[in-house]
Tab-separated table of C-alpha atoms and ligand atoms in Angstrom:
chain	number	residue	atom	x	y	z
A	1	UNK	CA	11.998	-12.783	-12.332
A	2	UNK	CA	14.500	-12.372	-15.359
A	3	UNK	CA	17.423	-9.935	-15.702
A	4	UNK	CA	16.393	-8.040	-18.890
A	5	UNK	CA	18.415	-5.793	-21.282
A	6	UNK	CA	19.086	-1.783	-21.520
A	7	UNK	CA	16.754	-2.061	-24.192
A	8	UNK	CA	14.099	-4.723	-23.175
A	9	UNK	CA	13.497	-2.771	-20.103
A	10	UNK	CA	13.592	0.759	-23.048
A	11	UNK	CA	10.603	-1.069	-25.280
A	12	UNK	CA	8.704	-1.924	-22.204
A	13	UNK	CA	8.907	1.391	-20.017
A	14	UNK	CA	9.208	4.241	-23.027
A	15	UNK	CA	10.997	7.410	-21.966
A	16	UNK	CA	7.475	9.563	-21.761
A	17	UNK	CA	6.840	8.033	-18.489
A	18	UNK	CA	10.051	9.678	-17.064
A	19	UNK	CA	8.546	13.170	-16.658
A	20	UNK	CA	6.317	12.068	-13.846
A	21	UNK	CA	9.197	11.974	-11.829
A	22	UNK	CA	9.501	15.443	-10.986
A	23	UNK	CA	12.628	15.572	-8.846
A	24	UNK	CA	14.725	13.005	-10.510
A	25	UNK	CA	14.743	9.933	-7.968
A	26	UNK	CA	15.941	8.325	-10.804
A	27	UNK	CA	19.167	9.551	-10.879
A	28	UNK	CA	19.252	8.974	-6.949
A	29	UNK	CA	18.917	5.310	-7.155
A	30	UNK	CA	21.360	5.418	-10.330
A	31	UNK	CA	23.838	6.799	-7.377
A	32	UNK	CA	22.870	4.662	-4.444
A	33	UNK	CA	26.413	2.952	-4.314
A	34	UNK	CA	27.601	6.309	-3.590
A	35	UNK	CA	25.186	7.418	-1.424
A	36	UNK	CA	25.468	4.201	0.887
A	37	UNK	CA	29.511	4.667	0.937
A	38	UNK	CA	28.715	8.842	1.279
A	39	UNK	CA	26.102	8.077	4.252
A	40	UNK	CA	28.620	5.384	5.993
A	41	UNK	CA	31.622	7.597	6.477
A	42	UNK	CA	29.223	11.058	7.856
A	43	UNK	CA	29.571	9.999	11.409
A	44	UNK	CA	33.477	9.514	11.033
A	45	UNK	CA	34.720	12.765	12.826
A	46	UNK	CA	31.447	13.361	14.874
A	47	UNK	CA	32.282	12.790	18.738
A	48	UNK	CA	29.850	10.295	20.104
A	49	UNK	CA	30.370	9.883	24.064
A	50	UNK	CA	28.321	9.915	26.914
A	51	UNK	CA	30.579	11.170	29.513
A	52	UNK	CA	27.940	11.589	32.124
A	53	UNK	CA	27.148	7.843	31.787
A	54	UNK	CA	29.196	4.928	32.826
A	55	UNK	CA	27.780	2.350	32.477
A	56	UNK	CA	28.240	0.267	28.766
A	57	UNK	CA	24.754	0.960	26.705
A	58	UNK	CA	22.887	-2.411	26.646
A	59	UNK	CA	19.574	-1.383	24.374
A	60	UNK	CA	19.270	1.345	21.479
A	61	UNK	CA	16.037	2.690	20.903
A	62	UNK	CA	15.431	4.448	17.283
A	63	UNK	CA	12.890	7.573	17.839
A	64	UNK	CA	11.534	8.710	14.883
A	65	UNK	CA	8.109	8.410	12.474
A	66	UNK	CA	7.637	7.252	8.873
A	67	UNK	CA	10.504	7.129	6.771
A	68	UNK	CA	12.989	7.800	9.116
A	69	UNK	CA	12.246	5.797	11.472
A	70	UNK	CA	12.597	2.893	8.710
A	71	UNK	CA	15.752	2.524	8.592
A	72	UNK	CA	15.943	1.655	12.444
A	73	UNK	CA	12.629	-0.718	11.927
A	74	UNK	CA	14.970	-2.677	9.049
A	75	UNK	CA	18.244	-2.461	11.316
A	76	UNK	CA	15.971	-4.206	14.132
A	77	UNK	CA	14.532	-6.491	11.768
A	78	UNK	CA	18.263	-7.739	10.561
A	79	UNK	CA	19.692	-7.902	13.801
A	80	UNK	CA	16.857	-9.952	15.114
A	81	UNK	CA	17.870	-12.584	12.203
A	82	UNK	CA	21.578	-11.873	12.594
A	83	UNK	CA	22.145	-11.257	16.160
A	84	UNK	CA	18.808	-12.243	18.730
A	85	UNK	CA	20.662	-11.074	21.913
A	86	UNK	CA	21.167	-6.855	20.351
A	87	UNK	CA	18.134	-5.347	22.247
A	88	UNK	CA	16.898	-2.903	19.418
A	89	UNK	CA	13.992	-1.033	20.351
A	90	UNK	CA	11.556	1.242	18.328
A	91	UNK	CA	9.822	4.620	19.326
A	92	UNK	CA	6.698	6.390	16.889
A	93	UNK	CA	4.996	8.083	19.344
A	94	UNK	CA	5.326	11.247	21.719
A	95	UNK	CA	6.741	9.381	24.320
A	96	UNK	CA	9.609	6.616	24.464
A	97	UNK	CA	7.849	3.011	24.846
A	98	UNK	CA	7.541	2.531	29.080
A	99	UNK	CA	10.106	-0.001	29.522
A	100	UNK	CA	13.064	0.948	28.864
A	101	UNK	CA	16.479	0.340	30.285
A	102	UNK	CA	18.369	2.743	32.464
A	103	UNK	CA	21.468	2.409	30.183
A	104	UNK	CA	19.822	2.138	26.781
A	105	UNK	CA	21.123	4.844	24.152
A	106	UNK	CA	18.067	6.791	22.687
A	107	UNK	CA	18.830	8.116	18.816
A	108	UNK	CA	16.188	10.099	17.755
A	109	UNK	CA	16.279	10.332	14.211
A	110	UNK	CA	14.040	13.219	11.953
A	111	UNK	CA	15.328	13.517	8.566
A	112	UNK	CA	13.631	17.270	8.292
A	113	UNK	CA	14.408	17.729	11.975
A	114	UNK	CA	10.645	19.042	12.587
A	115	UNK	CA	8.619	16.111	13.649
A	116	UNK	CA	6.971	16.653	16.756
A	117	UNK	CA	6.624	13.122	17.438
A	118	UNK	CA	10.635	12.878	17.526
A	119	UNK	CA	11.152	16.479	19.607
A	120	UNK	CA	8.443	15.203	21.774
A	121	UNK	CA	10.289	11.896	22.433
A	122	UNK	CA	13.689	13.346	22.673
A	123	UNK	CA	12.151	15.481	25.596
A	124	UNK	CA	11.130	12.006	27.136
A	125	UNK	CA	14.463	10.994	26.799
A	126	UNK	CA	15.958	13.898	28.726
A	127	UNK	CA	13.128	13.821	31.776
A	128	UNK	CA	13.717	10.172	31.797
A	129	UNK	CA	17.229	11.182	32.122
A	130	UNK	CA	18.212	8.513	29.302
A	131	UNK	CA	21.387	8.903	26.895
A	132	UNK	CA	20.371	10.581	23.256
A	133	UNK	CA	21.909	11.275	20.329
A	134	UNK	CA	20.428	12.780	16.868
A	135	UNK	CA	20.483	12.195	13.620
A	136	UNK	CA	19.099	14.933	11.387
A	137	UNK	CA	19.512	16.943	8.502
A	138	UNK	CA	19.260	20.131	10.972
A	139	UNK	CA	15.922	22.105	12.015
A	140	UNK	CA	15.207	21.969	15.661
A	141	UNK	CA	16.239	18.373	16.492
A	142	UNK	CA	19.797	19.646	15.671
A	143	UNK	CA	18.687	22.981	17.383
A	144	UNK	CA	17.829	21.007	20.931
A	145	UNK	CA	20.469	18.310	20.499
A	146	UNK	CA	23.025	21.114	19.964
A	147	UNK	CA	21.243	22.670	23.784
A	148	UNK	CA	21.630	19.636	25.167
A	149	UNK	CA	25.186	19.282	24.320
A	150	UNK	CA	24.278	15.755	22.821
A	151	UNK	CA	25.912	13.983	19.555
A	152	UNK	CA	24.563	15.451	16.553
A	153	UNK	CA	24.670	13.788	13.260
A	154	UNK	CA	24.084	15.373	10.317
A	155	UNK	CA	23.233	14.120	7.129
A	156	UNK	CA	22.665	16.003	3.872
A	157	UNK	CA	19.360	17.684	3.543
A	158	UNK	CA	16.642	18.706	0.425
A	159	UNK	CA	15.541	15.205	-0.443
A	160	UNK	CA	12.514	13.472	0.858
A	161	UNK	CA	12.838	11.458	3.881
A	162	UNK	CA	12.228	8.045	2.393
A	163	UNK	CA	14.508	8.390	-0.473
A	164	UNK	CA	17.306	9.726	2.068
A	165	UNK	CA	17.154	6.003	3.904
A	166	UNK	CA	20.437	5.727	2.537
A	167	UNK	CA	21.492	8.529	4.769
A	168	UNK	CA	19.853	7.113	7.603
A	169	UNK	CA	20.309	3.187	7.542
A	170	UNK	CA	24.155	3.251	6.822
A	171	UNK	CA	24.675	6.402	9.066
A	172	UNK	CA	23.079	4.729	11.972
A	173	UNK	CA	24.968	1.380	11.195
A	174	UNK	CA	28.247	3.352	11.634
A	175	UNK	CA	27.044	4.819	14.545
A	176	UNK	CA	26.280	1.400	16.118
A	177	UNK	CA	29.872	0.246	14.960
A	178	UNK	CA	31.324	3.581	16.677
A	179	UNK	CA	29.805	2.553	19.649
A	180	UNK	CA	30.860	-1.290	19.945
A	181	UNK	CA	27.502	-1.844	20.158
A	182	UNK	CA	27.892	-3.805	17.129
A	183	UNK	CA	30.819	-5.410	14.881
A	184	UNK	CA	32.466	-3.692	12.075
A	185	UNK	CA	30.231	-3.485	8.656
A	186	UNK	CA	32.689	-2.530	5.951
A	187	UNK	CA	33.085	-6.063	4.001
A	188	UNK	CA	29.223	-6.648	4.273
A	189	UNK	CA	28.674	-3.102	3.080
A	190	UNK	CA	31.399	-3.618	0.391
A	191	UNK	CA	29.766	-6.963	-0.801
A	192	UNK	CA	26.866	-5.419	-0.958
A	193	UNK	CA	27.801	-2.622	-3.243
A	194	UNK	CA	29.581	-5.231	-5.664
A	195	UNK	CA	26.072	-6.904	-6.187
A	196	UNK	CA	24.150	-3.556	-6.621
A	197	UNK	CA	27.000	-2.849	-8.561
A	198	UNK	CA	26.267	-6.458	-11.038
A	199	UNK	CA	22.642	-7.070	-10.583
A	200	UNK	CA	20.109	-4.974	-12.767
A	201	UNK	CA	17.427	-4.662	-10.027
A	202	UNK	CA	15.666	-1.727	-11.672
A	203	UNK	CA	14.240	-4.363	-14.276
A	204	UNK	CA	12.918	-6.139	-11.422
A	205	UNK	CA	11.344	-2.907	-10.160
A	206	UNK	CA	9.765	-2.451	-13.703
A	207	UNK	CA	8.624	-6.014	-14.132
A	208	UNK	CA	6.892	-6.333	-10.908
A	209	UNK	CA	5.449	-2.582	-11.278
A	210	UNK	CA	3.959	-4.150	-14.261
A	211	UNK	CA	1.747	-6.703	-12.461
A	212	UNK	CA	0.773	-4.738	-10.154
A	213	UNK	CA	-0.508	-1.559	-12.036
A	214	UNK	CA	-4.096	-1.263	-11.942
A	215	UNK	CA	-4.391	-4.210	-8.806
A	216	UNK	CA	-4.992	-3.713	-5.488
A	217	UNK	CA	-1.410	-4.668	-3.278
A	218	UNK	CA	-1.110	-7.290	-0.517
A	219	UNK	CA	2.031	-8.403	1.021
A	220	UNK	CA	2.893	-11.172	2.972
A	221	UNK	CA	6.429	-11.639	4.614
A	222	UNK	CA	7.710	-13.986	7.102
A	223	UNK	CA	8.520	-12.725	10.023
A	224	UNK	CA	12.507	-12.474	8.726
A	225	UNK	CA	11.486	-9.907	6.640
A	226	UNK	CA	8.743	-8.143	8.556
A	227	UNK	CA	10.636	-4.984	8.726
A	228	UNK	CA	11.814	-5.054	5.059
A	229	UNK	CA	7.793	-5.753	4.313
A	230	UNK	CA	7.202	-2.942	6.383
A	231	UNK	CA	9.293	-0.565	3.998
A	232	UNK	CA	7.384	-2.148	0.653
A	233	UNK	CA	4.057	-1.249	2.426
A	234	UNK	CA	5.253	2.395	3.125
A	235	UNK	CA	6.882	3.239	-0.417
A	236	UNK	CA	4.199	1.871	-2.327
A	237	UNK	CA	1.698	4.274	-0.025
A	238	UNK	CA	3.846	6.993	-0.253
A	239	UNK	CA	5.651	6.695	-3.681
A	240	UNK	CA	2.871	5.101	-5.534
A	241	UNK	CA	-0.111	6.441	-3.567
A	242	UNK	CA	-1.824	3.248	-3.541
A	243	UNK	CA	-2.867	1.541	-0.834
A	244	UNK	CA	-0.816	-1.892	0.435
A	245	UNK	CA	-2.279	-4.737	2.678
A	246	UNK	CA	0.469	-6.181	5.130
A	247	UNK	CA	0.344	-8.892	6.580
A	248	UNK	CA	2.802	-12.151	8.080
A	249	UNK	CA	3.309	-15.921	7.987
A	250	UNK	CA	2.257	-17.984	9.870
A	251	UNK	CA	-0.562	-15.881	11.106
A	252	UNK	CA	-2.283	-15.411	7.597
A	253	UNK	CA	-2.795	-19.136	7.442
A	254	UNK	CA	-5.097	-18.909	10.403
A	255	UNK	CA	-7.573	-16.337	9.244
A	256	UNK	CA	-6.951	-14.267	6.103
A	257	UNK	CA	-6.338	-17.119	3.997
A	258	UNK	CA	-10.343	-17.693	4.145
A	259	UNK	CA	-10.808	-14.550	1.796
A	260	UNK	CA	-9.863	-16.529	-1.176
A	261	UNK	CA	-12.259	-18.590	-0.703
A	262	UNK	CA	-13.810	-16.035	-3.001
A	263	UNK	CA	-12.979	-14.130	-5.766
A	264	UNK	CA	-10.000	-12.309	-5.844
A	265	UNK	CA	-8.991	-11.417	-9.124
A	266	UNK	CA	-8.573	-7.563	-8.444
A	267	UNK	CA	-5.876	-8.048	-5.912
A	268	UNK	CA	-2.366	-9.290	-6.000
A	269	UNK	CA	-0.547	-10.937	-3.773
A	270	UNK	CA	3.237	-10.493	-3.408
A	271	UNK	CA	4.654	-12.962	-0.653
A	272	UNK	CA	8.353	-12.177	0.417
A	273	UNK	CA	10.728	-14.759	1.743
A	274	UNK	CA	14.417	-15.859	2.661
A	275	UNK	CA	16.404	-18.469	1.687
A	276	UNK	CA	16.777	-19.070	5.474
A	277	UNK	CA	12.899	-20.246	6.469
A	278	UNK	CA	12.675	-23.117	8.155
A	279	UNK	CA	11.437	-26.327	6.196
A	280	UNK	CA	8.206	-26.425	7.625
A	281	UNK	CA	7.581	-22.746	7.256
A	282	UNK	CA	8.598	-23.486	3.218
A	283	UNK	CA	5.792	-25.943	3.154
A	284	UNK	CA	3.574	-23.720	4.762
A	285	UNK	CA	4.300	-20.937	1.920
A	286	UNK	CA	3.869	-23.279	-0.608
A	287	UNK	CA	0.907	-24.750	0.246
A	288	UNK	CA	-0.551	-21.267	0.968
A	289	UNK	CA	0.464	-19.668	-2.468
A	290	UNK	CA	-1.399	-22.669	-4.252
A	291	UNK	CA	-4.649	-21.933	-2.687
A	292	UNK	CA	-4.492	-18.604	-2.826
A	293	UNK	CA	-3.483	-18.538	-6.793
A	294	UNK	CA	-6.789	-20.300	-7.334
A	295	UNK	CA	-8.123	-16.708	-6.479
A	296	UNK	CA	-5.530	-14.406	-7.525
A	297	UNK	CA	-2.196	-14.118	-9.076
A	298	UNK	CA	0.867	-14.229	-6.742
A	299	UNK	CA	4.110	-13.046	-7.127
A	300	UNK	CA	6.751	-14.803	-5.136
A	301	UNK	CA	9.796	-13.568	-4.547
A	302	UNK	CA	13.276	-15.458	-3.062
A	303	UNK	CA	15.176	-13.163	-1.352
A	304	UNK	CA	18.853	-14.431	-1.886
A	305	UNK	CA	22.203	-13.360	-1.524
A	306	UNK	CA	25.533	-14.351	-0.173
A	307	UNK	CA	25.251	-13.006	3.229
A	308	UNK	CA	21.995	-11.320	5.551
A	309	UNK	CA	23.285	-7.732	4.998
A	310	UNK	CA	23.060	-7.879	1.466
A	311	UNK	CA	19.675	-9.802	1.038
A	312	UNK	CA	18.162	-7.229	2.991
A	313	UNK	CA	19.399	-4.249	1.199
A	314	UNK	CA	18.628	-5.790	-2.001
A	315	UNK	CA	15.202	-6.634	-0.625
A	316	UNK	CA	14.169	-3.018	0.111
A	317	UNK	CA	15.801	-2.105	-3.138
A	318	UNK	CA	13.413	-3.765	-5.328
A	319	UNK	CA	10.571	-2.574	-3.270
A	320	UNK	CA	11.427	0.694	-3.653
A	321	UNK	CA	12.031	0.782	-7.322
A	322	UNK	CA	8.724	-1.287	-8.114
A	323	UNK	CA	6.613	1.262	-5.912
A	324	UNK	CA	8.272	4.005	-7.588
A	325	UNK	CA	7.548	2.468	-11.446
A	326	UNK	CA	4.110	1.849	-10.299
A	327	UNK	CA	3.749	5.319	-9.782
A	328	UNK	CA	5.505	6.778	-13.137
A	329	UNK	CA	3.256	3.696	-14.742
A	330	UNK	CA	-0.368	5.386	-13.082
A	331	UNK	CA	1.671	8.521	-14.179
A	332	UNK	CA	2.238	9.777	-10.760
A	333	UNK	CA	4.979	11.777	-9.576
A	334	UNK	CA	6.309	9.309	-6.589
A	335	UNK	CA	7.800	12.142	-4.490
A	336	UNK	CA	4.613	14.055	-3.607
A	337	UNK	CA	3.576	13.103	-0.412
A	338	UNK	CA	1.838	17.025	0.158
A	339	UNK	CA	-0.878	15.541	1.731
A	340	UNK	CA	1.378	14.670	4.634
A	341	UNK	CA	2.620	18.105	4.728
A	342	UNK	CA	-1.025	19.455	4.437
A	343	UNK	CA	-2.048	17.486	7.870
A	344	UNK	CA	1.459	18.970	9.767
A	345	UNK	CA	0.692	22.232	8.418
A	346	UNK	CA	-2.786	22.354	9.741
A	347	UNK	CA	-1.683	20.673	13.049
A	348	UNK	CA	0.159	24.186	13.493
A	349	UNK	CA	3.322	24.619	15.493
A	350	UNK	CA	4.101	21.838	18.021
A	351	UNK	CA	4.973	23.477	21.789
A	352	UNK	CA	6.254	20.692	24.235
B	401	LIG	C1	8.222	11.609	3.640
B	401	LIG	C2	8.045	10.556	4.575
B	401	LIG	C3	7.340	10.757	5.883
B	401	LIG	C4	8.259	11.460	6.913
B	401	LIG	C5	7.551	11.605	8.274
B	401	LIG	C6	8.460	12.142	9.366
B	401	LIG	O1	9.117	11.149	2.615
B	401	LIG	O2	8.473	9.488	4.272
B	401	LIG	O3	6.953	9.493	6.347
B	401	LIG	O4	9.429	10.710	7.070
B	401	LIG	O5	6.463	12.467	8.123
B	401	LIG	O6	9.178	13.270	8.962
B	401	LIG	P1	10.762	13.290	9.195
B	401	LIG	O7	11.279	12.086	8.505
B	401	LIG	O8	11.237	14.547	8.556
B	401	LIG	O9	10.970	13.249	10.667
């Protein structure tokens, strides 16, 4: 993919698409250096200490459903590649996953603070007698965690929970760092907003947007970026409401790659990689993309950067901003997700 101009990228996205976007995410991503350096100081002043515990926390597990449990998916992802020996865990259900360490920290994370899933786990957490924390914009997750007498984080509220994952990614890195559970972030997080900073990525968000409008979505990731492949998945569901096969190397070879055996040529395939795969994992992808091009077109995209932290970032970045131009392109707005609130609303009020 090529960097393009202010006005390439004018000529090939006119203005009268702009509309669509009804509550100016736009101008959100135009901020998003801000926002990450806004979201990494919040938990500065905030107490977090467990001083009925005392023994050191040896697993985290993020609580939370759709986009804010995300961030923690991605933060797992990276640390897996970064760091094997951090045990991250995930929770998306009612209760906590059954094993569980004794000392692990739970953070139970609801950006609107009034998903049941999240209150329901965060009760798990205190009959299981585990350490928890929040991270919310306020509702009644900060309501209980403020009962409880447990940290509270909050972050600011009124956007939608999957554009706030600035809020919640670099907010919960802090909070790690706070807690020794992992090193200190700043010169990553400072690279990183010199290259969002220098690199036009919303051109990359238009130009794949482009291939995709009007074809059915499948990803494929390695399992370095399954959680970042995840997130591409999720925003192009949500943002662009279309719907977004996922699924990983090597597995794919084994089975799915039989489909293009046939036909294909209303799908495309986007396949998402590092510059850290293995050789024979390389060969694998490149074999695999020239079969399956005989069906369909492919998009492949290098994930590069000077460091892990940044790649990744960058990674969901372009994700985001091509599921959000494929939805101003099928002249969508990409922040109504009412459906979602239509099936909470007629789920009624949660009681524990
Ligand atoms: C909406 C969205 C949803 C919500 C999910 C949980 O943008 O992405 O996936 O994140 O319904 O709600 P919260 O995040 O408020 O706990």
């Amino acid at each position: 993919m090529t960097d393009k101009t202010k006005d390439q990228i004018e000529e090939e996205f006119p203005d009268d698409f702009y509309p669509y976007d009804k509550e100016d995410v736009r101008q959100f991503y135009k901020q998003i250096t801000n926002k990450i350096q806004e979201a990494y100081k919040i938990p500065e002043l905030i107490p977090i200490a467990f001083p009925n515990f005392s023994e050191p926390i040896d697993e985290i597990v993020i609580a939370g459903m759709g986009g804010s449990v995300i961030a923690g998916i991605v933060i797992k992802n990276y640390f897996e590649l970064v760091n094997p020996n951090l045990r991250i865990i995930i929770g998306n259900d009612y209760n906590l996953p059954r094993l569980i360490s004794k000392n692990a920290l739970v953070i139970c994370v609801s950006y609107s603070g009034n998903t049941e899933e999240t209150l329901s786990m965060f009760k798990d957490a205190q009959r299981r007698k585990l350490r928890v924390m929040a991270i919310t914009s306020g509702a009644k997750l900060a309501e209980i965690a403020s009962n409880y007498r447990v940290p509270l984080v909050k972050i600011p509220g009124k956007i939608h929970p999957r554009q706030a994952l600035p809020y919640l990614y670099f907010t919960t890195i802090r909070v790690l760092e706070k807690l020794k559970f992992i090193e200190d972030h700043s010169q990553l997080i400072n690279s990183l907003i010199k290259v969002l900073g220098q690199k036009n990525f919303e051109s990359l968000g238009i130009e794949l947007a482009k291939k995709l409008y009007k074809k059915k979505i499948i990803i494929y990731s390695t399992k370095n970026l399954k959680g970042v492949a995840y997130r591409w998945k999720t925003q192009f569901n949500e943002n662009s409401k279309v719907p977004a096969h996922l699924h990983y190397f090597p597995e794919i070879c084994h089975n799915e790659l039989c489909q293009y055996m046939e036909d294909m040529s209303e799908y495309h395939v986007i396949i998402l990689k590092t510059d850290k795969e293995p050789r024979r994992m390389l060969k694998r992808i490149e074999i695999t993309k020239k079969l399956i091009s005989k069906a369909c077109e492919v998009t492949e995209l290098d994930i590069k950067g000077s460091n892990d932290f940044t790649k990744f970032y960058t990674a969901i970045l372009i994700g985001d901003l091509a599921s959000y131009y494929l939805a101003l392109r099928y002249r969508r707005n990409p922040s109504d997700d009412s459906i979602i609130g239509t099936l909470k609303k007629e789920l009624g009020p949660w009681t524990s």
